[in-house]
Short mmCIF file of C-alpha atoms in Angstrom, two decimals:
data_model
loop_
_atom_site.label_atom_id
_atom_site.label_comp_id
_atom_site.label_asym_id
_atom_site.label_seq_id
_atom_site.Cartn_x
_atom_site.Cartn_y
_atom_site.Cartn_z
CA MET A 22 79.30 91.20 104.45
CA ASN A 23 82.42 91.80 106.46
CA VAL A 24 85.42 94.07 106.26
CA THR A 25 87.46 91.76 104.06
CA ASP A 26 85.39 92.89 101.08
CA HIS A 27 88.23 94.87 99.56
CA ILE A 28 90.01 91.66 98.71
CA GLY A 29 86.93 89.77 97.66
CA GLU A 30 84.61 87.50 99.51
CA ARG A 31 86.26 85.61 102.29
CA ILE A 32 86.05 81.97 101.30
CA VAL A 33 87.47 79.71 103.91
CA MET A 34 90.06 79.45 106.62
CA ASP A 35 92.28 76.46 106.36
CA ASN A 36 95.54 75.05 107.53
CA GLU A 37 96.83 73.74 104.25
CA ILE A 38 99.96 75.82 104.67
CA GLY A 39 101.22 73.37 107.23
CA SER A 40 101.05 70.61 104.63
CA GLY A 41 103.73 72.26 102.51
CA LEU A 42 101.50 74.18 100.10
CA ASP A 43 103.54 76.61 97.98
CA ILE A 44 101.34 79.65 98.43
CA ASN A 45 103.68 81.91 96.50
CA ALA A 46 103.31 79.68 93.44
CA ILE A 47 99.54 79.60 93.84
CA ASN A 48 99.34 83.37 94.25
CA MET A 49 101.56 83.86 91.21
CA ASN A 50 99.38 81.56 89.12
CA SER A 51 96.21 83.37 90.23
CA TRP A 52 97.66 86.74 89.32
CA ASN A 53 98.64 85.41 85.89
CA SER A 54 95.13 84.42 84.85
CA ASP A 55 92.73 87.15 83.82
CA SER A 56 94.02 90.34 85.38
CA TYR A 57 94.39 92.18 82.04
CA ALA A 58 90.67 91.75 81.34
CA ALA A 59 89.88 92.73 84.93
CA TRP A 60 91.84 95.98 84.66
CA VAL A 61 90.03 96.80 81.43
CA GLU A 62 86.76 96.31 83.33
CA ARG A 63 87.99 98.39 86.24
CA PHE A 64 89.87 101.22 84.50
CA GLY A 65 88.90 100.91 80.83
CA LYS A 66 91.17 100.24 77.88
CA PRO A 67 94.78 101.37 78.38
CA GLU A 68 94.26 104.47 76.24
CA GLU A 69 91.23 105.45 78.33
CA ILE A 70 92.98 105.29 81.67
CA ALA A 71 96.06 106.90 80.13
CA ARG A 72 93.95 109.92 79.16
CA LYS A 73 92.70 110.22 82.75
CA ILE A 74 96.21 109.95 84.15
CA LEU A 75 97.52 112.61 81.76
CA ALA A 76 94.62 114.93 82.66
CA ASP A 77 95.37 114.77 86.41
CA PRO A 78 98.23 112.49 87.44
CA LYS A 79 98.07 113.60 91.10
CA LYS A 80 94.45 112.50 91.34
CA ILE A 81 95.53 108.94 90.55
CA LEU A 82 97.95 109.09 93.47
CA SER A 83 95.01 109.75 95.78
CA SER A 84 96.08 110.32 99.39
CA LEU A 85 99.73 109.73 98.48
CA ARG A 86 99.80 112.94 96.47
CA ASP A 87 101.22 114.89 99.42
CA VAL A 88 103.98 112.34 99.91
CA PHE A 89 104.92 112.68 96.26
CA ALA A 90 104.95 116.46 96.22
CA GLU A 91 108.06 116.55 94.02
CA VAL A 92 109.12 113.44 92.12
CA LYS A 93 110.73 114.87 88.99
CA GLY A 94 113.98 113.03 88.35
CA LYS A 95 113.46 110.69 91.31
CA LYS A 96 114.13 106.97 90.95
CA ILE A 97 111.08 105.14 92.29
CA LEU A 98 110.59 101.42 92.89
CA ASN A 99 106.92 100.40 92.91
CA MET A 100 106.95 97.06 94.69
CA MET A 101 104.30 94.72 93.26
CA GLY A 102 102.97 97.64 91.28
CA SER A 103 100.29 95.56 89.58
CA ASN A 104 98.39 97.37 86.80
CA GLY A 105 100.86 100.26 86.79
CA THR A 106 98.41 103.14 87.05
CA LYS A 107 100.28 104.71 89.98
CA ALA A 108 103.63 104.12 88.31
CA VAL A 109 102.47 105.73 85.07
CA ALA A 110 101.13 108.73 87.02
CA LEU A 111 104.52 109.08 88.71
CA ALA A 112 106.27 108.77 85.35
CA VAL A 113 104.03 111.49 83.91
CA LEU A 114 105.15 113.66 86.83
CA GLY A 115 108.75 113.10 85.77
CA ALA A 116 109.89 110.18 87.89
CA GLU A 117 111.96 107.24 86.66
CA VAL A 118 109.78 104.33 87.77
CA THR A 119 110.50 100.62 88.07
CA ILE A 120 107.77 98.10 88.86
CA VAL A 121 108.56 94.63 90.13
CA ASP A 122 105.56 92.32 89.95
CA PHE A 123 105.22 88.64 89.13
CA SER A 124 102.21 88.93 86.81
CA GLU A 125 102.64 88.90 83.03
CA GLU A 126 99.04 90.11 82.61
CA ASN A 127 99.68 93.05 84.94
CA ARG A 128 102.89 93.81 83.04
CA ARG A 129 101.12 93.88 79.67
CA TYR A 130 98.40 96.21 80.95
CA ALA A 131 100.85 98.55 82.67
CA LEU A 132 103.13 98.79 79.61
CA ASP A 133 100.13 99.44 77.36
CA VAL A 134 98.98 102.24 79.68
CA ALA A 135 102.49 103.70 79.77
CA ALA A 136 102.75 103.60 75.96
CA SER A 137 99.36 105.26 75.63
CA ALA A 138 100.45 107.95 78.08
CA GLY A 139 103.67 108.48 76.18
CA VAL A 140 105.96 107.63 79.09
CA LYS A 141 108.41 104.84 79.82
CA ILE A 142 108.34 102.61 82.85
CA ASN A 143 110.66 99.74 83.64
CA TYR A 144 108.55 96.65 84.41
CA ILE A 145 110.44 93.68 85.84
CA GLN A 146 108.34 90.54 85.93
CA SER A 147 109.66 88.83 89.01
CA ASP A 148 108.97 87.79 92.55
CA ILE A 149 109.84 90.94 94.54
CA LEU A 150 112.02 88.87 96.85
CA LYS A 151 114.26 88.11 93.84
CA ILE A 152 114.68 91.72 92.79
CA ARG A 153 118.41 91.61 93.53
CA ASP A 154 118.79 89.46 90.38
CA TYR A 155 117.86 92.56 88.38
CA VAL A 156 118.60 95.70 90.41
CA ASP A 157 121.52 96.79 92.57
CA ASN A 158 121.06 97.71 96.21
CA ARG A 159 120.71 101.40 97.10
CA THR A 160 119.27 102.28 93.70
CA PHE A 161 116.11 104.15 94.59
CA ASP A 162 115.11 107.51 96.07
CA ILE A 163 111.65 106.18 96.87
CA VAL A 164 110.41 102.64 97.41
CA LEU A 165 106.61 102.40 97.30
CA ALA A 166 104.37 99.54 98.38
CA GLU A 167 100.70 100.29 98.51
CA MET A 168 97.35 98.68 99.21
CA GLY A 169 97.16 94.95 99.51
CA ILE A 170 100.85 94.10 99.35
CA ILE A 171 102.11 92.91 102.72
CA HIS A 172 99.38 90.30 103.23
CA TYR A 173 101.05 88.19 100.51
CA PHE A 174 104.01 87.48 102.78
CA THR A 175 104.06 84.83 105.47
CA ASP A 176 107.20 86.45 106.88
CA LEU A 177 107.47 90.24 106.71
CA ASN A 178 111.17 90.55 107.45
CA PRO A 179 112.53 89.49 104.02
CA PHE A 180 110.14 91.98 102.39
CA MET A 181 111.24 94.81 104.69
CA LYS A 182 114.89 93.86 104.08
CA ILE A 183 114.34 94.30 100.34
CA ALA A 184 112.84 97.74 100.94
CA PHE A 185 115.82 98.67 103.11
CA ASP A 186 118.38 97.35 100.63
CA MET A 187 116.81 99.10 97.63
CA LEU A 188 116.84 102.55 99.25
CA ASN A 189 119.74 104.90 98.74
CA ASN A 190 121.10 106.72 101.79
CA GLU A 191 118.56 109.53 101.63
CA GLY A 192 115.75 107.35 100.27
CA LEU A 193 112.28 106.89 101.71
CA PHE A 194 110.19 103.74 101.94
CA ILE A 195 106.47 104.45 101.73
CA LEU A 196 104.13 101.68 102.82
CA LYS A 197 100.42 102.36 102.55
CA ASP A 198 97.98 99.56 103.28
CA PHE A 199 94.68 98.58 104.80
CA HIS A 200 94.59 99.23 108.55
CA PRO A 201 94.61 96.02 110.59
CA VAL A 202 92.00 97.42 112.98
CA SER A 203 89.58 97.48 110.06
CA THR A 204 90.66 94.31 108.29
CA LYS A 205 91.12 92.10 111.34
CA LEU A 206 88.74 93.38 113.99
CA ILE A 207 85.66 95.33 113.08
CA SER A 208 82.37 94.39 111.47
CA TYR A 209 79.23 96.46 111.09
CA ARG A 210 75.50 96.34 110.53
CA GLY A 211 73.41 98.99 108.85
CA SER A 212 73.46 100.33 105.33
CA THR A 213 73.31 104.04 106.16
CA ALA A 214 75.80 106.07 108.13
CA LYS A 215 73.12 107.16 110.60
CA ILE A 216 72.13 103.68 111.70
CA ARG A 217 75.38 101.84 111.14
CA LYS A 218 76.61 100.08 114.30
CA TYR A 219 80.10 98.71 114.73
CA LYS A 220 81.35 95.78 116.76
CA ILE A 221 84.60 94.02 117.32
CA THR A 222 84.05 90.50 116.09
CA GLY A 223 87.39 89.50 114.60
CA ASP A 224 90.61 88.19 116.10
CA TYR A 225 93.36 90.80 115.76
CA PHE A 226 95.96 88.21 116.72
CA ASP A 227 94.87 85.58 114.20
CA LYS A 228 98.02 84.34 112.46
CA SER A 229 96.33 81.92 110.09
CA ILE A 230 96.54 82.06 106.32
CA GLU A 231 93.27 82.86 104.56
CA LYS A 232 92.20 81.69 101.15
CA VAL A 233 90.39 84.55 99.41
CA GLU A 234 89.35 85.40 95.89
CA VAL A 235 92.05 87.29 94.01
CA ALA A 236 91.60 91.07 94.25
CA TYR A 237 90.83 91.64 90.58
CA GLY A 238 88.11 88.95 90.64
CA LYS A 239 85.46 91.42 91.76
CA HIS A 240 85.89 93.26 88.44
CA LEU A 241 85.21 90.15 86.38
CA ASP A 242 81.63 88.96 86.71
CA SER A 243 82.11 86.74 83.69
CA MET A 244 85.04 84.86 85.21
CA GLU A 245 84.19 81.19 84.90
CA ILE A 246 86.81 79.78 87.21
CA LYS A 247 87.44 81.83 90.33
CA GLN A 248 91.06 82.46 91.19
CA PHE A 249 92.17 82.37 94.78
CA VAL A 250 95.16 83.65 96.68
CA TYR A 251 96.48 82.98 100.17
CA ILE A 252 97.03 85.91 102.48
CA ARG A 253 98.24 86.58 106.03
CA LYS A 254 96.89 89.68 107.73
CA TRP A 255 99.49 91.41 109.90
CA THR A 256 98.99 93.55 112.99
CA LEU A 257 100.35 97.08 113.09
CA GLY A 258 102.76 96.04 115.82
CA GLU A 259 104.13 93.25 113.62
CA ILE A 260 104.50 95.62 110.66
CA VAL A 261 106.28 98.34 112.63
CA THR A 262 108.53 95.86 114.41
CA SER A 263 109.57 94.06 111.22
CA MET A 264 110.51 97.40 109.67
CA ALA A 265 112.63 98.35 112.67
CA GLU A 266 114.25 94.91 112.84
CA GLU A 267 115.46 95.27 109.25
CA GLY A 268 117.10 98.62 109.97
CA LEU A 269 114.41 100.96 108.67
CA ILE A 270 114.11 104.12 110.73
CA ILE A 271 110.42 104.98 110.94
CA ARG A 272 109.81 108.65 110.13
CA SER A 273 106.03 108.85 110.46
CA LEU A 274 102.77 106.96 110.75
CA LYS A 275 99.49 108.23 109.38
CA GLU A 276 96.22 106.50 110.23
CA GLU A 277 93.38 107.53 108.00
CA PRO A 278 89.61 107.24 108.31
CA ASN A 279 87.59 106.29 105.27
CA GLN A 280 88.91 108.36 102.34
CA SER A 281 86.08 107.49 99.99
CA SER A 282 83.18 108.82 102.08
CA GLU A 283 82.55 111.87 104.25
CA VAL A 284 79.97 110.06 106.37
CA PHE A 285 80.76 106.35 106.61
CA ASP A 286 83.22 104.89 109.09
CA ARG A 287 84.66 108.26 110.20
CA GLY A 288 85.88 107.16 113.60
CA ILE A 289 87.61 104.03 112.37
CA PRO A 290 91.12 103.79 110.95
CA LYS A 291 90.75 102.32 107.46
CA THR A 292 94.24 102.74 106.01
CA PHE A 293 97.71 103.57 107.29
CA THR A 294 100.84 105.03 105.75
CA LEU A 295 104.25 104.36 107.25
CA ILE A 296 107.24 106.29 105.97
CA ALA A 297 110.73 105.09 106.82
CA GLY A 298 114.30 105.74 105.82
CA ARG A 299 117.68 104.16 106.31
CA MET B 9 93.12 127.08 135.67
CA ASP B 10 94.95 125.08 133.02
CA TYR B 11 94.15 121.39 132.70
CA ILE B 12 97.51 120.27 134.10
CA GLN B 13 97.01 122.23 137.33
CA SER B 14 93.44 120.97 137.54
CA ASN B 15 94.62 117.37 137.10
CA LYS B 16 97.29 117.89 139.76
CA GLU B 17 94.65 118.97 142.26
CA ALA B 18 92.37 116.10 141.30
CA TRP B 19 95.21 113.57 141.70
CA GLU B 20 96.19 114.97 145.08
CA GLU B 21 92.55 114.78 146.11
CA ALA B 22 92.42 111.13 144.98
CA PHE B 23 95.40 110.36 147.20
CA GLU B 24 93.69 112.08 150.16
CA GLU B 25 90.59 109.97 149.47
CA ARG B 26 92.62 106.74 149.15
CA SER B 27 91.35 103.55 150.66
CA VAL B 28 93.05 102.46 153.86
CA ASP B 29 94.89 99.65 152.13
CA TRP B 30 96.12 101.69 149.14
CA GLY B 31 99.90 101.36 149.18
CA ALA B 32 99.91 99.52 152.51
CA ASP B 33 101.20 96.32 150.94
CA ILE B 34 104.14 97.78 149.03
CA ILE B 35 106.97 96.86 151.41
CA THR B 36 105.56 93.41 152.17
CA ARG B 37 105.11 92.54 148.53
CA LEU B 38 108.52 93.91 147.60
CA ASN B 39 109.98 91.57 150.22
CA VAL B 40 108.21 88.41 149.12
CA GLU B 41 107.58 88.76 145.39
CA LYS B 42 110.10 89.03 142.56
CA PHE B 43 108.50 91.88 140.61
CA PRO B 44 105.27 92.87 142.36
CA PHE B 45 102.84 95.31 140.70
CA MET B 46 104.37 94.64 137.27
CA ASP B 47 103.00 92.95 134.17
CA LYS B 48 104.83 89.72 133.30
CA ASN B 49 105.30 90.66 129.65
CA PHE B 50 106.69 94.05 130.60
CA ILE B 51 109.16 92.33 132.91
CA GLU B 52 110.04 89.86 130.15
CA THR B 53 110.74 92.76 127.78
CA LEU B 54 112.96 94.59 130.26
CA SER B 55 114.76 91.44 131.35
CA LYS B 56 116.45 91.19 127.94
CA LEU B 57 118.60 94.20 128.86
CA ASP B 58 121.57 94.32 131.19
CA MET B 59 120.40 96.70 133.90
CA ASN B 60 123.28 96.21 136.27
CA GLY B 61 124.71 99.56 137.32
CA LYS B 62 122.33 101.48 135.07
CA THR B 63 119.98 104.33 135.98
CA ILE B 64 116.22 104.32 135.58
CA ALA B 65 113.45 106.90 135.75
CA GLN B 66 109.70 106.60 135.68
CA PHE B 67 107.55 109.43 134.34
CA CYS B 68 104.15 109.71 136.06
CA CYS B 69 105.23 107.28 138.78
CA ASN B 70 102.15 107.44 141.02
CA ASN B 71 103.00 106.14 144.53
CA GLY B 72 106.33 104.71 143.35
CA ARG B 73 105.51 101.04 143.75
CA GLU B 74 106.34 100.11 140.16
CA LEU B 75 109.70 101.86 140.15
CA MET B 76 110.61 100.28 143.47
CA SER B 77 109.70 96.90 142.00
CA LEU B 78 111.84 97.48 138.90
CA MET B 79 114.83 98.36 141.10
CA LYS B 80 115.12 94.59 141.65
CA PHE B 81 116.68 94.38 138.20
CA GLY B 82 119.81 95.81 139.78
CA PHE B 83 119.63 99.43 138.73
CA LYS B 84 122.18 101.62 140.46
CA SER B 85 119.57 104.29 141.18
CA GLY B 86 116.07 105.31 140.24
CA ILE B 87 114.09 108.52 140.12
CA GLY B 88 110.35 108.79 139.84
CA PHE B 89 108.62 111.94 138.63
CA ASP B 90 104.97 112.68 139.37
CA ILE B 91 102.89 115.83 139.60
CA ALA B 92 101.05 114.89 142.82
CA GLU B 93 103.09 116.14 145.80
CA ASN B 94 101.41 113.89 148.35
CA GLN B 95 101.97 110.76 146.20
CA VAL B 96 105.63 111.67 145.88
CA SER B 97 106.00 112.28 149.60
CA PHE B 98 104.39 108.88 150.26
CA ALA B 99 106.72 107.21 147.74
CA ASN B 100 109.82 108.77 149.29
CA ASP B 101 108.75 107.53 152.70
CA ILE B 102 108.25 103.97 151.44
CA ALA B 103 111.59 103.95 149.60
CA LYS B 104 113.36 105.11 152.76
CA ARG B 105 111.70 102.50 154.93
CA ALA B 106 112.35 99.76 152.37
CA ASN B 107 115.97 100.93 151.94
CA ILE B 108 115.66 101.20 148.16
CA ASN B 109 117.90 103.63 146.29
CA CYS B 110 115.04 105.58 144.74
CA ARG B 111 114.07 109.22 144.90
CA PHE B 112 110.78 110.73 143.92
CA ILE B 113 110.33 114.26 142.68
CA ALA B 114 107.11 116.26 142.46
CA THR B 115 106.99 118.08 139.16
CA ASP B 116 105.01 118.61 136.03
CA ILE B 117 106.75 116.21 133.61
CA LEU B 118 106.98 118.99 131.03
CA LYS B 119 109.01 121.05 133.54
CA ILE B 120 111.57 118.50 134.69
CA GLU B 121 114.74 120.40 135.56
CA ALA B 122 117.75 120.42 133.25
CA ALA B 123 119.78 118.75 135.98
CA TYR B 124 118.10 115.48 134.96
CA TYR B 125 118.86 115.75 131.24
CA ASP B 126 121.10 113.00 129.79
CA SER B 127 120.73 111.11 133.06
CA PHE B 128 118.92 107.82 132.47
CA ASP B 129 119.69 104.58 130.67
CA VAL B 130 116.05 103.56 130.90
CA ILE B 131 112.81 105.50 131.26
CA VAL B 132 109.58 103.61 131.87
CA ILE B 133 106.07 104.86 131.32
CA THR B 134 103.20 102.68 132.46
CA ILE B 135 99.44 102.55 132.13
CA GLY B 136 97.59 105.81 132.49
CA ALA B 137 100.38 108.30 131.79
CA LEU B 138 100.04 109.42 128.17
CA CYS B 139 96.34 110.25 128.54
CA TRP B 140 97.15 113.22 130.81
CA PHE B 141 98.89 115.13 128.04
CA ARG B 142 97.01 116.95 125.31
CA ASP B 143 100.08 117.09 123.08
CA LEU B 144 102.50 114.19 123.34
CA GLY B 145 105.20 116.13 121.48
CA PRO B 146 106.58 118.05 124.50
CA PHE B 147 106.15 114.94 126.66
CA PHE B 148 108.39 112.77 124.49
CA LYS B 149 110.83 115.62 123.90
CA MET B 150 111.34 115.57 127.68
CA VAL B 151 111.81 111.78 127.55
CA ALA B 152 114.47 112.24 124.87
CA LYS B 153 116.20 115.00 126.84
CA CYS B 154 116.39 112.91 130.00
CA LEU B 155 117.70 109.76 128.32
CA LYS B 156 121.41 109.15 127.98
CA ALA B 157 122.83 108.93 124.45
CA ASP B 158 122.11 105.22 124.10
CA GLY B 159 119.10 105.12 126.43
CA SER B 160 115.75 103.45 125.89
CA VAL B 161 112.16 104.22 126.80
CA PHE B 162 109.68 101.40 127.45
CA ILE B 163 105.98 102.22 127.40
CA HIS B 164 103.34 99.86 128.76
CA GLU B 165 99.97 101.35 127.91
CA MET B 166 96.41 100.68 126.88
CA HIS B 167 96.18 99.85 123.20
CA PRO B 168 94.66 102.72 121.19
CA VAL B 169 91.95 100.30 120.04
CA THR B 170 90.48 100.81 123.53
CA ASN B 171 89.78 104.42 122.48
CA MET B 172 86.79 103.03 120.61
CA LEU B 173 85.39 100.87 123.40
CA GLY B 174 82.92 101.90 126.04
CA ALA B 175 83.78 101.45 129.71
CA PRO B 176 81.28 100.45 132.41
CA GLY B 177 79.29 103.50 133.45
CA GLU B 178 79.94 105.35 130.22
CA ASP B 179 77.17 106.49 127.86
CA GLY B 180 76.68 103.94 125.12
CA TYR B 181 78.34 101.10 127.03
CA ASP B 182 76.35 97.90 126.76
CA GLU B 183 77.23 95.31 129.38
CA ALA B 184 75.77 92.62 127.14
CA ALA B 185 77.91 93.80 124.22
CA PRO B 186 81.21 95.21 125.50
CA ASN B 187 82.62 94.72 122.00
CA ARG B 188 80.38 97.46 120.59
CA LEU B 189 82.26 100.55 119.42
CA VAL B 190 81.01 103.75 121.04
CA ASN B 191 83.85 106.24 120.49
CA SER B 192 86.18 107.38 117.75
CA TYR B 193 89.61 105.78 117.41
CA PHE B 194 91.01 109.23 116.85
CA SER B 195 91.72 111.88 119.49
CA LYS B 196 89.08 112.83 121.99
CA VAL B 197 89.01 114.94 125.17
CA TRP B 198 87.50 113.52 128.34
CA LYS B 199 86.35 115.55 131.35
CA GLU B 200 85.38 113.52 134.41
CA ASN B 201 84.43 114.11 138.02
CA LYS B 202 84.00 110.50 139.15
CA GLY B 203 87.35 110.19 140.89
CA ILE B 204 89.99 107.47 140.63
CA HIS B 205 88.51 104.14 141.62
CA TYR B 206 91.63 102.01 141.84
CA ILE B 207 93.12 104.29 144.50
CA THR B 208 90.00 105.10 146.47
CA GLY B 209 87.89 102.00 145.94
CA LYS B 210 84.81 104.21 145.62
CA SER B 211 82.96 106.66 143.44
CA TYR B 212 83.01 110.24 144.67
CA LYS B 213 82.37 113.69 143.28
CA SER B 214 85.93 114.65 142.47
CA LYS B 215 87.75 117.65 141.14
CA THR B 216 87.91 117.66 137.35
CA PHE B 217 90.18 115.24 135.52
CA THR B 218 90.90 116.14 131.91
CA SER B 219 92.39 113.40 129.77
CA PHE B 220 92.98 112.71 126.10
CA SER B 221 92.76 109.60 123.98
CA HIS B 222 95.61 109.17 121.53
CA SER B 223 95.82 107.14 118.35
CA LEU B 224 98.92 105.10 117.59
CA GLU B 225 99.74 107.79 115.03
CA ASN B 226 99.79 110.42 117.81
CA ILE B 227 102.02 108.29 120.00
CA LEU B 228 104.48 107.14 117.36
CA ASN B 229 104.88 110.49 115.66
CA ALA B 230 105.51 112.26 118.97
CA ILE B 231 108.21 109.71 119.80
CA ILE B 232 109.78 110.01 116.35
CA GLU B 233 109.71 113.82 116.36
CA SER B 234 111.52 113.82 119.71
CA GLY B 235 114.45 112.15 117.96
CA LEU B 236 113.88 108.64 119.31
CA SER B 237 113.72 105.57 117.07
CA ILE B 238 110.91 103.03 117.25
CA ARG B 239 112.34 99.56 117.96
CA LYS B 240 109.44 97.26 118.75
CA ILE B 241 105.73 97.14 119.45
CA ARG B 242 104.21 94.13 121.22
CA GLU B 243 100.43 93.97 121.43
CA PHE B 244 98.42 91.96 123.95
CA ASP B 245 94.85 90.74 124.27
CA TYR B 246 94.33 91.63 127.92
CA ASP B 247 93.25 94.66 129.88
CA ILE B 248 95.66 96.59 132.10
CA ALA B 249 93.22 99.38 132.99
CA ASP B 250 91.82 98.28 136.34
CA GLY B 251 89.33 95.95 134.67
CA MET B 252 87.81 98.65 132.46
CA PHE B 253 87.95 96.37 129.41
CA SER B 254 88.48 92.99 131.08
CA ALA B 255 85.20 91.64 129.65
CA LEU B 256 87.14 91.40 126.39
CA ASN B 257 90.21 89.66 127.81
CA ASN B 258 91.58 86.78 125.70
CA LYS B 259 89.08 87.41 122.91
CA GLY B 260 91.46 88.59 120.19
CA VAL B 261 91.09 92.28 120.96
CA PRO B 262 94.30 94.31 121.36
CA LEU B 263 93.86 95.89 124.80
CA SER B 264 97.42 96.71 125.80
CA LEU B 265 100.85 97.18 124.26
CA ILE B 266 104.52 97.52 125.04
CA LEU B 267 106.48 99.95 122.92
CA HIS B 268 110.26 100.23 122.91
CA ALA B 269 112.06 103.25 121.46
CA SER B 270 115.67 104.25 121.80
CA LYS B 271 117.83 107.33 121.46
CA SER B 272 120.54 105.77 119.34
#
């Protein structure tokens, strides 16, 4: 088992990209297969997760709850917002939320959750890089991209440019994702915190594209045909630099140890949150 | 005694204990090499700027050899700041003999005089500077104060990933497995009495050095809070810490970085 578990079992490294493979089309197809059923497995039926969101919307936001201290009346863009649970939580808190995501299955689940929660969200089914076909620049107070987003891009600059363009003058771009030190470098042995030993075994500078099982696949044991996506893992230097190159002024970086355990992996950065403005 | 005063005394002791050849080659190498003592990627980064007629400073400049090397870019003048009085005196002597328009000033970086505010187009900070400051906030506020309105700071440091690695001689370090993690990535305080090897060439019972490991979060946020903007981070897979992590060179481990931030 290695640290790429969060996105499913690592399948194979290959160089098919050089042969003109359209990875965006493949990724889009994979995300349009069974994700609705996967989200039902993961979160329950829309009305079930809606009840949980209504009971404690800030809990759904997890470690981002501090960032979203006050969202009432704020216009929020949730880039590639997937199943919509975060967006619905933000809508329950009074925000006006737009998701842009290219999956019809994700869209159906998110809209069903929103309807069950009694809130409205605007779900645009589109490649995020084509958002300008639907939304004007400088529309949003907050642009959010979180957990497993940036590895879908083989060039980060167009993605960062979208974030920059969508922000209004006082707006904030919030990017939370898996920390490259964990995803690219470190592996471990040992099933308990006391005996667990860590080593650097990965290549932080690896620029290759990986073929991995789609993220929702781990929630679908019954899935007959596995769906795969292609991802590129970025270094923190590449992420920060691409933000700055597209005009984003970085306001803060937070590097977080494991948020889901008090004992495992405490001295290792597992996630990061970058906040930037115009 | 506060840790800064203690470090000052330990650094001055290290200079007194220096090996006979420490600093002896500065003038010769300045005469025959283009940018001696400097990392090629750091030079490549700086070479993209027009330095002609500009002013440069180095914070924590040691014996001045790096600043004197960088003067070859064509800077009008340079000033190096370091807390060790004997290092600074040595650096001033070399600069005078080499006829380089540099001055070196002995001061705690956090107490640089107001006369130097808004004075520099470029400030450089190289390996082994940030670790001497518990809180990087005041350090980078001083960087921001000393830069001119459109000035830039370039930092060439160990990558924070090295915070997690063991170094030869350290508890938990395994020579057969230098890739094993033995420390936390996040902040840690170090107290050592083993001296400074790269200056002295030996181990000796030294005065106490207190240093601090910093995460990238610590570094970036201190820069940002000083009012500077992050422009670029380049990461490299080779050691710049006197061979401390060289067993992992060229193995895909980020061991060093160059960070550029600017005031405008």
